[in-house]
Amino acid sequence: MFEGFEEYLRDESKAVAMRLFEINIIPSLLQTPAYIRAYQGALVGRGASTQQQADERTELLLHRQRVLAGDPAPLIHAVIDEGASRRSIGSREVMVEQLWHLEVLAARPRVLLQVSPFSLGELRPFAHPITLLTTPNRAMVGYGETQKRGFLERDPETLAGWASEYDHLQVEALSRAASIEFIREVRKGFDHG
């Protein structure tokens, strides 16, 4: 586990709102079990992880998803880079199921889903995935990851900058309705591909 991740998990389980941005894969909290297993299986296949580590990560993620599906569920706003929806993880069937799952989640009142299109180009504010959590006392916590490390961010000035950048990302991303339609069309492409 990355540094700060355990502390982040404690904050995540209490969050009243989450803002997620992911680049290369569907945000972990929105992944189906088959998608998770396909991704973790690839890590094992490349020797980047043991099967035990992959199983532990899968179980932790499924547990996190169950906690966040509780009542009341936090407000989740996820902006997904276009590449994450088009990049095949696992089989065609896994991708069809995953994209269908996003459509179902997007219909929930406490899930706001948007796609950041490739056409955003250099205007996309983040080069790495980030998460912004709002805690019950309205404090903000951030978490980011690079290939080799994760970092927990509590500095108010840094978090204000991240929040402002996220606001710009939301404005530039496809609308909620256009994003759902985009995901539906990508799913159909996998379904008929």
XYZ file of C-alpha atoms in Angstrom:
193
model
C 0.000 0.000 0.000
C 1.134 3.523 -0.738
C 2.099 5.923 2.030
C -0.941 7.690 3.451
C -3.409 5.232 1.918
C -4.560 3.702 5.216
C -5.292 7.176 6.592
C -7.068 8.028 3.351
C -9.257 4.906 3.707
C -10.401 6.069 7.143
C -11.429 9.433 5.682
C -13.029 7.786 2.636
C -15.318 5.625 4.771
C -16.712 8.777 6.456
C -16.836 11.070 3.428
C -20.059 12.890 2.588
C -18.828 13.792 -0.897
C -16.121 12.537 -3.252
C -14.669 14.003 -6.405
C -12.781 11.433 -8.464
C -10.620 11.857 -11.537
C -9.040 8.912 -13.268
C -6.979 8.733 -16.439
C -6.170 5.210 -17.573
C -8.737 3.026 -15.849
C -12.273 3.325 -14.545
C -12.161 4.774 -10.999
C -11.761 1.879 -8.585
C -14.935 2.633 -6.634
C -16.943 2.301 -9.874
C -15.362 -0.923 -11.153
C -17.204 -4.222 -11.508
C -15.720 -7.343 -9.853
C -14.829 -8.795 -13.278
C -13.004 -5.585 -14.276
C -11.119 -5.554 -10.959
C -10.085 -9.181 -11.366
C -8.985 -8.680 -14.982
C -6.838 -5.692 -14.009
C -5.337 -7.435 -10.983
C -4.790 -10.595 -13.027
C -2.726 -8.633 -15.536
C -0.473 -7.398 -12.714
C 0.059 -10.990 -11.612
C 0.699 -12.084 -15.218
C 3.406 -9.418 -15.610
C 5.032 -10.383 -12.314
C 4.246 -6.963 -10.800
C 2.134 -8.572 -8.078
C 1.605 -11.928 -6.440
C -1.762 -13.659 -6.597
C -2.135 -13.143 -2.854
C -1.526 -9.390 -3.203
C -4.007 -9.210 -6.077
C -6.616 -11.111 -4.062
C -6.085 -8.822 -1.060
C -6.414 -5.677 -3.211
C -9.553 -7.064 -4.842
C -11.176 -7.868 -1.487
C -10.231 -4.447 -0.069
C -11.746 -2.700 -3.074
C -14.960 -4.737 -2.944
C -15.214 -3.927 0.780
C -14.714 -0.201 0.068
C -17.466 -0.330 -2.553
C -19.880 -1.975 -0.081
C -19.139 0.644 2.598
C -19.751 3.470 0.129
C -23.029 1.937 -1.022
C -24.437 2.350 2.502
C -27.113 4.729 3.648
C -26.595 7.563 3.377
C -24.271 7.135 0.431
C -21.806 9.939 -0.237
C -22.281 12.186 -3.243
C -19.849 10.873 -5.851
C -18.744 13.033 -8.738
C -16.449 11.162 -11.114
C -14.761 12.578 -14.188
C -13.299 9.799 -16.308
C -10.791 10.445 -19.046
C -12.030 9.194 -22.423
C -9.117 6.764 -22.629
C -10.303 4.903 -19.538
C -13.619 4.094 -21.203
C -12.011 2.988 -24.461
C -9.078 0.993 -23.035
C -9.963 -2.682 -22.990
C -9.426 -4.315 -19.606
C -10.186 -8.026 -19.774
C -12.474 -9.432 -22.423
C -15.115 -7.669 -24.504
C -17.713 -9.031 -22.112
C -15.900 -7.502 -19.140
C -15.880 -4.103 -20.849
C -19.538 -4.310 -21.873
C -20.495 -5.164 -18.293
C -18.264 -2.387 -16.903
C -19.654 0.285 -19.196
C -23.214 -0.882 -18.537
C -22.439 -0.632 -14.822
C -21.357 3.002 -15.307
C -24.657 3.741 -17.070
C -26.581 2.212 -14.152
C -24.524 4.119 -11.579
C -24.999 7.368 -13.497
C -28.765 6.992 -13.111
C -28.451 7.155 -9.316
C -29.211 10.554 -7.801
C -25.997 10.639 -5.737
C -23.649 9.751 -8.604
C -22.599 12.399 -11.113
C -20.555 11.000 -13.965
C -18.763 12.965 -16.682
C -16.279 12.097 -19.404
C -13.231 14.227 -20.114
C -12.864 13.919 -23.909
C -9.548 13.632 -25.732
C -10.387 16.947 -27.389
C -9.740 18.683 -24.058
C -6.063 18.107 -24.819
C -3.647 20.224 -22.812
C -6.533 21.970 -21.054
C -7.099 18.897 -18.884
C -5.785 20.109 -15.528
C -4.540 16.859 -13.975
C -1.749 14.590 -15.204
C -2.391 11.992 -12.489
C -5.482 10.568 -10.819
C -6.759 12.493 -7.808
C -9.513 12.171 -5.255
C -10.978 14.975 -3.175
C -13.029 13.970 -0.155
C -15.341 16.172 1.857
C -15.644 14.986 5.448
C -18.728 15.423 7.655
C -17.221 18.565 9.231
C -16.735 19.973 5.685
C -12.951 19.605 5.801
C -11.321 18.511 2.565
C -8.772 15.738 2.124
C -6.991 14.913 -1.108
C -5.263 11.817 -2.352
C -3.166 11.404 -5.466
C -1.081 8.649 -6.994
C 1.744 8.315 -9.433
C 3.129 5.044 -10.775
C 5.371 4.543 -7.744
C 3.768 6.443 -4.862
C 0.610 7.783 -3.337
C 0.270 10.873 -1.223
C -2.316 12.201 1.186
C -2.876 15.965 1.013
C -4.286 18.031 3.865
C -2.734 21.435 3.146
C -5.700 23.854 2.716
C -3.947 25.956 0.067
C -3.006 22.945 -2.046
C -6.506 21.492 -1.683
C -8.089 24.802 -2.702
C -5.957 24.674 -5.861
C -7.002 21.081 -6.570
C -10.665 21.963 -6.005
C -10.394 24.906 -8.398
C -8.749 22.711 -11.039
C -11.468 20.094 -10.536
C -14.111 22.780 -11.067
C -12.443 23.663 -14.390
C -12.365 19.983 -15.318
C -16.096 19.631 -14.589
C -16.918 22.620 -16.762
C -14.790 21.401 -19.677
C -15.934 17.757 -19.494
C -18.967 16.488 -21.370
C -22.288 17.190 -19.667
C -23.836 14.439 -17.574
C -26.318 13.515 -20.327
C -23.672 13.672 -23.069
C -21.327 11.568 -20.924
C -23.932 8.843 -20.438
C -24.612 8.822 -24.178
C -20.855 8.691 -24.869
C -20.426 5.704 -22.527
C -23.436 3.996 -24.128
C -21.916 4.393 -27.603
C -18.527 3.067 -26.453
C -20.314 0.094 -24.831
C -22.164 -0.620 -28.080
C -18.817 -0.570 -29.889
C -17.450 -3.223 -27.528
C -20.717 -5.167 -27.695
C -20.638 -5.334 -31.512
C -16.852 -5.336 -31.872
